[in-house]
Amino acid sequence: DTGVSQDPRHKITKRGQNVTFRCDPISEHNRLYWYRQTLGQGPEFLTYFQNEAQLEKSRLLSDRFSAERPKGSFSTLEIQRTEQGDSAMYLCASSLTGINIQYFGAGTRLSVL
Amino acid sequence: GNSVTQMEGPVTLSEEAFLTINCTYTATGYPSLFWYVQYPGEGLQLLLKATKADDKGSNKGFEATYRKETTSFHLEKGSVQVSDSAVYFCPRVGELVFGKGTKLTVNP
């Protein structure tokens, strides 16, 4: 078990560009979560999946954000037309249904110039 | 509904000092409670948990007891180290809310 892995660890992009992040959860975990964390704040929930179904989305997840988990394994988070306000750490976590312990990846740090 | 109130920091201590970070909750029944820790530059990781009233969770010298009479789950450590410098989160029960956490800085 290698834990939750996220790729890339760092991403620098120019305003207006699209970016995509990947998360590989712990293999037997059926739930996968995305959070955003800005400096000095805790993680803010964005969305979560149970298997391939996206069950909940936060109001923070604007139309420019889309997340997928097509085969119920890895997930991608895409941000279109990035804005400077999107600069943050994007965290992924996974868990098993019925067990409320989330295992986090190290995150992808996005900087929008 | 369920809620958690965590003492916000920052907290600054000298090495070997005693640590308490308060966390109180309101909930229906006795749900599982958790403390997570985030070291600089890393994601969150589970520090300890308690699944029922009067349970004590412990890990890395940290302890927290699930006290139903005071509805609390305070995090304690008898002697902190510089390496304990991190942000500690007591998340809202059953919900995907972590709050700002409590930033602990331990000076040598």
PDB file of C-alpha atoms in Angstrom:
ATOM      1  CA  ASP A   1       0.000   0.000   0.000  1.00  0.00           C
ATOM      2  CA  THR A   2       1.674   3.162  -1.210  1.00  0.00           C
ATOM      3  CA  GLY A   3      -0.909   5.587   0.146  1.00  0.00           C
ATOM      4  CA  VAL A   4      -2.647   8.349  -1.765  1.00  0.00           C
ATOM      5  CA  SER A   5      -0.512   9.841  -4.494  1.00  0.00           C
ATOM      6  CA  GLN A   6      -1.033  13.107  -6.318  1.00  0.00           C
ATOM      7  CA  ASP A   7       0.562  14.353  -9.468  1.00  0.00           C
ATOM      8  CA  PRO A   8       2.068  16.816 -10.093  1.00  0.00           C
ATOM      9  CA  ARG A   9       3.306  18.093  -6.739  1.00  0.00           C
ATOM     10  CA  HIS A  10       3.708  21.594  -8.080  1.00  0.00           C
ATOM     11  CA  LYS A  11       2.159  23.357 -11.048  1.00  0.00           C
ATOM     12  CA  ILE A  12       2.854  26.870 -12.247  1.00  0.00           C
ATOM     13  CA  THR A  13       0.586  28.218 -14.934  1.00  0.00           C
ATOM     14  CA  LYS A  14      -0.432  31.474 -16.510  1.00  0.00           C
ATOM     15  CA  ARG A  15      -3.822  32.986 -15.956  1.00  0.00           C
ATOM     16  CA  GLY A  16      -6.340  31.688 -18.472  1.00  0.00           C
ATOM     17  CA  GLN A  17      -4.675  28.325 -19.002  1.00  0.00           C
ATOM     18  CA  ASN A  18      -6.285  24.979 -18.185  1.00  0.00           C
ATOM     19  CA  VAL A  19      -4.703  22.615 -15.677  1.00  0.00           C
ATOM     20  CA  THR A  20      -5.425  19.021 -14.699  1.00  0.00           C
ATOM     21  CA  PHE A  21      -4.390  17.210 -11.542  1.00  0.00           C
ATOM     22  CA  ARG A  22      -4.445  13.515 -10.880  1.00  0.00           C
ATOM     23  CA  CYS A  23      -5.103  11.570  -7.691  1.00  0.00           C
ATOM     24  CA  ASP A  24      -4.507   7.862  -7.157  1.00  0.00           C
ATOM     25  CA  PRO A  25      -6.276   6.689  -3.987  1.00  0.00           C
ATOM     26  CA  ILE A  26      -5.415   3.731  -1.823  1.00  0.00           C
ATOM     27  CA  SER A  27      -6.359   0.801  -4.005  1.00  0.00           C
ATOM     28  CA  GLU A  28      -9.230  -0.698  -2.009  1.00  0.00           C
ATOM     29  CA  HIS A  29     -10.778   2.653  -1.062  1.00  0.00           C
ATOM     30  CA  ASN A  30     -14.074   3.371  -2.791  1.00  0.00           C
ATOM     31  CA  ARG A  31     -14.443   6.991  -1.666  1.00  0.00           C
ATOM     32  CA  LEU A  32     -12.319   9.796  -3.020  1.00  0.00           C
ATOM     33  CA  TYR A  33     -12.383  13.458  -1.949  1.00  0.00           C
ATOM     34  CA  TRP A  34     -10.976  16.706  -3.294  1.00  0.00           C
ATOM     35  CA  TYR A  35     -10.188  19.694  -1.083  1.00  0.00           C
ATOM     36  CA  ARG A  36      -8.629  23.096  -1.602  1.00  0.00           C
ATOM     37  CA  GLN A  37      -6.379  24.650   0.995  1.00  0.00           C
ATOM     38  CA  THR A  38      -5.080  28.208   1.004  1.00  0.00           C
ATOM     39  CA  LEU A  39      -2.346  29.557   3.233  1.00  0.00           C
ATOM     40  CA  GLY A  40      -3.304  29.628   6.884  1.00  0.00           C
ATOM     41  CA  GLN A  41      -6.615  27.907   6.301  1.00  0.00           C
ATOM     42  CA  GLY A  42      -7.833  24.385   6.710  1.00  0.00           C
ATOM     43  CA  PRO A  43      -8.906  22.195   3.805  1.00  0.00           C
ATOM     44  CA  GLU A  44     -12.149  23.266   2.140  1.00  0.00           C
ATOM     45  CA  PHE A  45     -14.270  20.494   0.713  1.00  0.00           C
ATOM     46  CA  LEU A  46     -14.782  20.568  -3.057  1.00  0.00           C
ATOM     47  CA  THR A  47     -16.317  17.237  -4.065  1.00  0.00           C
ATOM     48  CA  TYR A  48     -16.347  13.531  -3.410  1.00  0.00           C
ATOM     49  CA  PHE A  49     -16.923  10.280  -5.251  1.00  0.00           C
ATOM     50  CA  GLN A  50     -18.146   6.908  -4.202  1.00  0.00           C
ATOM     51  CA  ASN A  51     -16.754   4.568  -6.817  1.00  0.00           C
ATOM     52  CA  GLU A  52     -17.323   6.405 -10.093  1.00  0.00           C
ATOM     53  CA  ALA A  53     -20.338   8.404  -8.920  1.00  0.00           C
ATOM     54  CA  GLN A  54     -19.837  12.028  -7.907  1.00  0.00           C
ATOM     55  CA  LEU A  55     -22.115  12.258  -4.870  1.00  0.00           C
ATOM     56  CA  GLU A  56     -21.572  15.771  -3.588  1.00  0.00           C
ATOM     57  CA  LYS A  57     -20.186  19.044  -4.858  1.00  0.00           C
ATOM     58  CA  SER A  58     -19.474  22.181  -2.860  1.00  0.00           C
ATOM     59  CA  ARG A  59     -20.633  25.594  -3.953  1.00  0.00           C
ATOM     60  CA  LEU A  60     -16.913  26.377  -4.096  1.00  0.00           C
ATOM     61  CA  LEU A  61     -16.729  24.186  -7.190  1.00  0.00           C
ATOM     62  CA  SER A  62     -17.482  26.749  -9.871  1.00  0.00           C
ATOM     63  CA  ASP A  63     -18.325  25.903 -13.472  1.00  0.00           C
ATOM     64  CA  ARG A  64     -14.622  26.147 -14.308  1.00  0.00           C
ATOM     65  CA  PHE A  65     -13.885  23.150 -12.103  1.00  0.00           C
ATOM     66  CA  SER A  66     -14.671  19.598 -13.101  1.00  0.00           C
ATOM     67  CA  ALA A  67     -13.746  16.325 -11.473  1.00  0.00           C
ATOM     68  CA  GLU A  68     -13.996  12.809 -12.812  1.00  0.00           C
ATOM     69  CA  ARG A  69     -13.400   9.302 -11.617  1.00  0.00           C
ATOM     70  CA  PRO A  70     -14.313   7.294 -14.701  1.00  0.00           C
ATOM     71  CA  LYS A  71     -13.395   3.789 -13.542  1.00  0.00           C
ATOM     72  CA  GLY A  72     -13.794   4.274  -9.837  1.00  0.00           C
ATOM     73  CA  SER A  73     -10.049   4.267  -9.303  1.00  0.00           C
ATOM     74  CA  PHE A  74      -7.961   7.378 -10.015  1.00  0.00           C
ATOM     75  CA  SER A  75      -9.541  10.807 -10.291  1.00  0.00           C
ATOM     76  CA  THR A  76      -8.740  13.990 -12.152  1.00  0.00           C
ATOM     77  CA  LEU A  77      -9.541  17.566 -11.222  1.00  0.00           C
ATOM     78  CA  GLU A  78      -9.504  20.060 -14.072  1.00  0.00           C
ATOM     79  CA  ILE A  79      -9.575  23.814 -13.745  1.00  0.00           C
ATOM     80  CA  GLN A  80     -10.371  25.736 -16.902  1.00  0.00           C
ATOM     81  CA  ARG A  81      -9.389  29.346 -17.542  1.00  0.00           C
ATOM     82  CA  THR A  82      -7.402  29.572 -14.343  1.00  0.00           C
ATOM     83  CA  GLU A  83      -7.526  32.730 -12.256  1.00  0.00           C
ATOM     84  CA  GLN A  84      -5.051  34.014  -9.696  1.00  0.00           C
ATOM     85  CA  GLY A  85      -7.570  33.200  -6.987  1.00  0.00           C
ATOM     86  CA  ASP A  86      -7.250  29.532  -7.889  1.00  0.00           C
ATOM     87  CA  SER A  87      -3.728  29.495  -6.457  1.00  0.00           C
ATOM     88  CA  ALA A  88      -3.856  27.010  -3.600  1.00  0.00           C
ATOM     89  CA  MET A  89      -2.928  23.530  -2.490  1.00  0.00           C
ATOM     90  CA  TYR A  90      -5.307  20.918  -3.893  1.00  0.00           C
ATOM     91  CA  LEU A  91      -5.578  17.900  -1.627  1.00  0.00           C
ATOM     92  CA  CYS A  92      -6.997  14.499  -2.419  1.00  0.00           C
ATOM     93  CA  ALA A  93      -8.087  11.953   0.168  1.00  0.00           C
ATOM     94  CA  SER A  94      -9.602   8.495   0.101  1.00  0.00           C
ATOM     95  CA  SER A  95     -11.515   6.292   2.498  1.00  0.00           C
ATOM     96  CA  LEU A  96     -13.665   3.204   2.784  1.00  0.00           C
ATOM     97  CA  THR A  97     -17.423   3.593   3.040  1.00  0.00           C
ATOM     98  CA  GLY A  98     -18.518   3.345   6.649  1.00  0.00           C
ATOM     99  CA  ILE A  99     -15.058   4.135   8.011  1.00  0.00           C
ATOM    100  CA  ASN A 100     -14.701   7.889   8.555  1.00  0.00           C
ATOM    101  CA  ILE A 101     -10.917   7.980   8.373  1.00  0.00           C
ATOM    102  CA  GLN A 102      -9.618   9.885   5.381  1.00  0.00           C
ATOM    103  CA  TYR A 103      -6.107   9.278   4.066  1.00  0.00           C
ATOM    104  CA  PHE A 104      -4.611  12.313   2.389  1.00  0.00           C
ATOM    105  CA  GLY A 105      -2.108  12.756  -0.379  1.00  0.00           C
ATOM    106  CA  ALA A 106       0.666  15.329  -0.181  1.00  0.00           C
ATOM    107  CA  GLY A 107      -1.267  17.680  -2.449  1.00  0.00           C
ATOM    108  CA  THR A 108      -0.687  19.588  -5.663  1.00  0.00           C
ATOM    109  CA  ARG A 109       0.387  23.191  -5.176  1.00  0.00           C
ATOM    110  CA  LEU A 110      -0.978  25.404  -7.949  1.00  0.00           C
ATOM    111  CA  SER A 111       0.431  28.854  -8.642  1.00  0.00           C
ATOM    112  CA  VAL A 112      -1.391  30.988 -11.186  1.00  0.00           C
ATOM    113  CA  LEU A 113       0.690  33.892 -12.441  1.00  0.00           C
TER     114      LEU A 113
ATOM    115  CA  GLY B   1     -26.998  19.080  14.226  1.00  0.00           C
ATOM    116  CA  ASN B   2     -23.405  18.064  14.705  1.00  0.00           C
ATOM    117  CA  SER B   3     -20.736  20.665  15.346  1.00  0.00           C
ATOM    118  CA  VAL B   4     -17.193  20.936  16.651  1.00  0.00           C
ATOM    119  CA  THR B   5     -15.496  23.912  18.244  1.00  0.00           C
ATOM    120  CA  GLN B   6     -11.716  23.877  18.177  1.00  0.00           C
ATOM    121  CA  MET B   7      -9.429  26.277  19.981  1.00  0.00           C
ATOM    122  CA  GLU B   8      -7.739  28.395  17.347  1.00  0.00           C
ATOM    123  CA  GLY B   9      -4.099  29.253  17.641  1.00  0.00           C
ATOM    124  CA  PRO B  10      -1.495  29.957  17.173  1.00  0.00           C
ATOM    125  CA  VAL B  11       0.063  28.184  20.117  1.00  0.00           C
ATOM    126  CA  THR B  12       3.734  28.675  20.851  1.00  0.00           C
ATOM    127  CA  LEU B  13       5.502  26.525  23.425  1.00  0.00           C
ATOM    128  CA  SER B  14       9.004  25.733  24.508  1.00  0.00           C
ATOM    129  CA  GLU B  15      10.341  22.213  24.096  1.00  0.00           C
ATOM    130  CA  GLU B  16       9.211  19.816  26.854  1.00  0.00           C
ATOM    131  CA  ALA B  17       6.203  21.981  27.749  1.00  0.00           C
ATOM    132  CA  PHE B  18       2.738  20.499  28.257  1.00  0.00           C
ATOM    133  CA  LEU B  19       0.283  20.875  25.403  1.00  0.00           C
ATOM    134  CA  THR B  20      -3.502  21.075  25.411  1.00  0.00           C
ATOM    135  CA  ILE B  21      -5.577  21.949  22.367  1.00  0.00           C
ATOM    136  CA  ASN B  22      -9.269  22.118  23.134  1.00  0.00           C
ATOM    137  CA  CYS B  23     -11.982  20.548  21.037  1.00  0.00           C
ATOM    138  CA  THR B  24     -15.626  20.347  22.086  1.00  0.00           C
ATOM    139  CA  TYR B  25     -18.459  18.862  20.137  1.00  0.00           C
ATOM    140  CA  THR B  26     -22.183  18.585  19.922  1.00  0.00           C
ATOM    141  CA  ALA B  27     -23.647  15.568  18.253  1.00  0.00           C
ATOM    142  CA  THR B  28     -26.537  13.210  18.267  1.00  0.00           C
ATOM    143  CA  GLY B  29     -25.376  10.020  19.905  1.00  0.00           C
ATOM    144  CA  TYR B  30     -21.692   9.198  20.257  1.00  0.00           C
ATOM    145  CA  PRO B  31     -20.013   9.406  16.877  1.00  0.00           C
ATOM    146  CA  SER B  32     -16.334   8.710  16.246  1.00  0.00           C
ATOM    147  CA  LEU B  33     -13.982  11.635  16.886  1.00  0.00           C
ATOM    148  CA  PHE B  34     -10.618  12.357  15.296  1.00  0.00           C
ATOM    149  CA  TRP B  35      -7.526  14.501  15.448  1.00  0.00           C
ATOM    150  CA  TYR B  36      -5.563  15.084  12.263  1.00  0.00           C
ATOM    151  CA  VAL B  37      -2.119  16.697  11.944  1.00  0.00           C
ATOM    152  CA  GLN B  38      -0.554  18.517   9.024  1.00  0.00           C
ATOM    153  CA  TYR B  39       3.205  18.941   9.028  1.00  0.00           C
ATOM    154  CA  PRO B  40       4.679  21.734   6.894  1.00  0.00           C
ATOM    155  CA  GLY B  41       4.471  20.981   3.189  1.00  0.00           C
ATOM    156  CA  GLU B  42       2.467  17.800   3.638  1.00  0.00           C
ATOM    157  CA  GLY B  43      -1.114  16.610   3.494  1.00  0.00           C
ATOM    158  CA  LEU B  44      -3.158  15.829   6.589  1.00  0.00           C
ATOM    159  CA  GLN B  45      -2.719  12.557   8.413  1.00  0.00           C
ATOM    160  CA  LEU B  46      -4.777  10.921  11.091  1.00  0.00           C
ATOM    161  CA  LEU B  47      -3.127  11.406  14.479  1.00  0.00           C
ATOM    162  CA  LEU B  48      -5.576   9.531  16.688  1.00  0.00           C
ATOM    163  CA  LYS B  49      -9.212   8.603  17.041  1.00  0.00           C
ATOM    164  CA  ALA B  50     -11.813   7.443  19.530  1.00  0.00           C
ATOM    165  CA  THR B  51     -14.883   5.545  18.490  1.00  0.00           C
ATOM    166  CA  LYS B  52     -17.037   5.701  21.611  1.00  0.00           C
ATOM    167  CA  ALA B  53     -17.501   7.558  24.860  1.00  0.00           C
ATOM    168  CA  ASP B  54     -14.650   7.160  27.403  1.00  0.00           C
ATOM    169  CA  ASP B  55     -12.316   5.850  24.698  1.00  0.00           C
ATOM    170  CA  LYS B  56      -8.786   7.218  24.737  1.00  0.00           C
ATOM    171  CA  GLY B  57      -6.944   7.635  21.469  1.00  0.00           C
ATOM    172  CA  SER B  58      -3.166   7.848  21.572  1.00  0.00           C
ATOM    173  CA  ASN B  59      -0.286   8.114  19.133  1.00  0.00           C
ATOM    174  CA  LYS B  60       3.236   9.593  19.142  1.00  0.00           C
ATOM    175  CA  GLY B  61       2.842  10.659  22.777  1.00  0.00           C
ATOM    176  CA  PHE B  62      -0.411  12.511  22.074  1.00  0.00           C
ATOM    177  CA  GLU B  63      -3.632  11.527  23.805  1.00  0.00           C
ATOM    178  CA  ALA B  64      -7.276  12.527  23.655  1.00  0.00           C
ATOM    179  CA  THR B  65     -10.140  11.137  25.704  1.00  0.00           C
ATOM    180  CA  TYR B  66     -13.701  11.109  24.447  1.00  0.00           C
ATOM    181  CA  ARG B  67     -15.515  12.649  27.431  1.00  0.00           C
ATOM    182  CA  LYS B  68     -19.271  12.582  27.117  1.00  0.00           C
ATOM    183  CA  GLU B  69     -19.858  14.489  30.366  1.00  0.00           C
ATOM    184  CA  THR B  70     -18.024  17.544  29.045  1.00  0.00           C
ATOM    185  CA  THR B  71     -18.558  16.722  25.340  1.00  0.00           C
ATOM    186  CA  SER B  72     -14.853  17.227  24.783  1.00  0.00           C
ATOM    187  CA  PHE B  73     -11.992  15.573  22.930  1.00  0.00           C
ATOM    188  CA  HIS B  74      -9.022  17.712  23.968  1.00  0.00           C
ATOM    189  CA  LEU B  75      -5.611  16.868  22.547  1.00  0.00           C
ATOM    190  CA  GLU B  76      -2.792  16.604  25.084  1.00  0.00           C
ATOM    191  CA  LYS B  77       0.904  15.832  25.149  1.00  0.00           C
ATOM    192  CA  GLY B  78       3.038  15.855  28.237  1.00  0.00           C
ATOM    193  CA  SER B  79       6.294  17.016  26.654  1.00  0.00           C
ATOM    194  CA  VAL B  80       6.300  18.539  23.199  1.00  0.00           C
ATOM    195  CA  GLN B  81       9.223  18.441  20.816  1.00  0.00           C
ATOM    196  CA  VAL B  82      10.290  20.775  18.026  1.00  0.00           C
ATOM    197  CA  SER B  83       9.205  18.083  15.569  1.00  0.00           C
ATOM    198  CA  ASP B  84       5.600  18.420  16.829  1.00  0.00           C
ATOM    199  CA  SER B  85       5.370  21.833  15.187  1.00  0.00           C
ATOM    200  CA  ALA B  86       2.407  21.459  12.832  1.00  0.00           C
ATOM    201  CA  VAL B  87      -1.250  22.341  12.400  1.00  0.00           C
ATOM    202  CA  TYR B  88      -3.742  20.189  14.303  1.00  0.00           C
ATOM    203  CA  PHE B  89      -7.349  19.689  13.199  1.00  0.00           C
ATOM    204  CA  CYS B  90     -10.384  18.395  15.062  1.00  0.00           C
ATOM    205  CA  PRO B  91     -12.855  17.927  12.204  1.00  0.00           C
ATOM    206  CA  ARG B  92     -16.602  18.254  12.403  1.00  0.00           C
ATOM    207  CA  VAL B  93     -18.176  14.921  13.080  1.00  0.00           C
ATOM    208  CA  GLY B  94     -19.570  13.101  10.082  1.00  0.00           C
ATOM    209  CA  GLU B  95     -19.051  16.085   7.828  1.00  0.00           C
ATOM    210  CA  LEU B  96     -16.321  17.140   5.502  1.00  0.00           C
ATOM    211  CA  VAL B  97     -15.339  20.250   7.464  1.00  0.00           C
ATOM    212  CA  PHE B  98     -11.892  20.679   9.004  1.00  0.00           C
ATOM    213  CA  GLY B  99     -11.862  24.326  10.097  1.00  0.00           C
ATOM    214  CA  LYS B 100      -8.694  26.396  10.331  1.00  0.00           C
ATOM    215  CA  GLY B 101      -6.959  24.127  12.766  1.00  0.00           C
ATOM    216  CA  THR B 102      -4.554  25.112  15.525  1.00  0.00           C
ATOM    217  CA  LYS B 103      -1.014  25.943  14.546  1.00  0.00           C
ATOM    218  CA  LEU B 104       1.528  24.751  17.080  1.00  0.00           C
ATOM    219  CA  THR B 105       5.076  26.055  17.108  1.00  0.00           C
ATOM    220  CA  VAL B 106       7.568  24.470  19.481  1.00  0.00           C
ATOM    221  CA  ASN B 107      10.778  26.395  20.096  1.00  0.00           C
ATOM    222  CA  PRO B 108      14.004  24.704  21.197  1.00  0.00           C
TER     223      PRO B 108
END
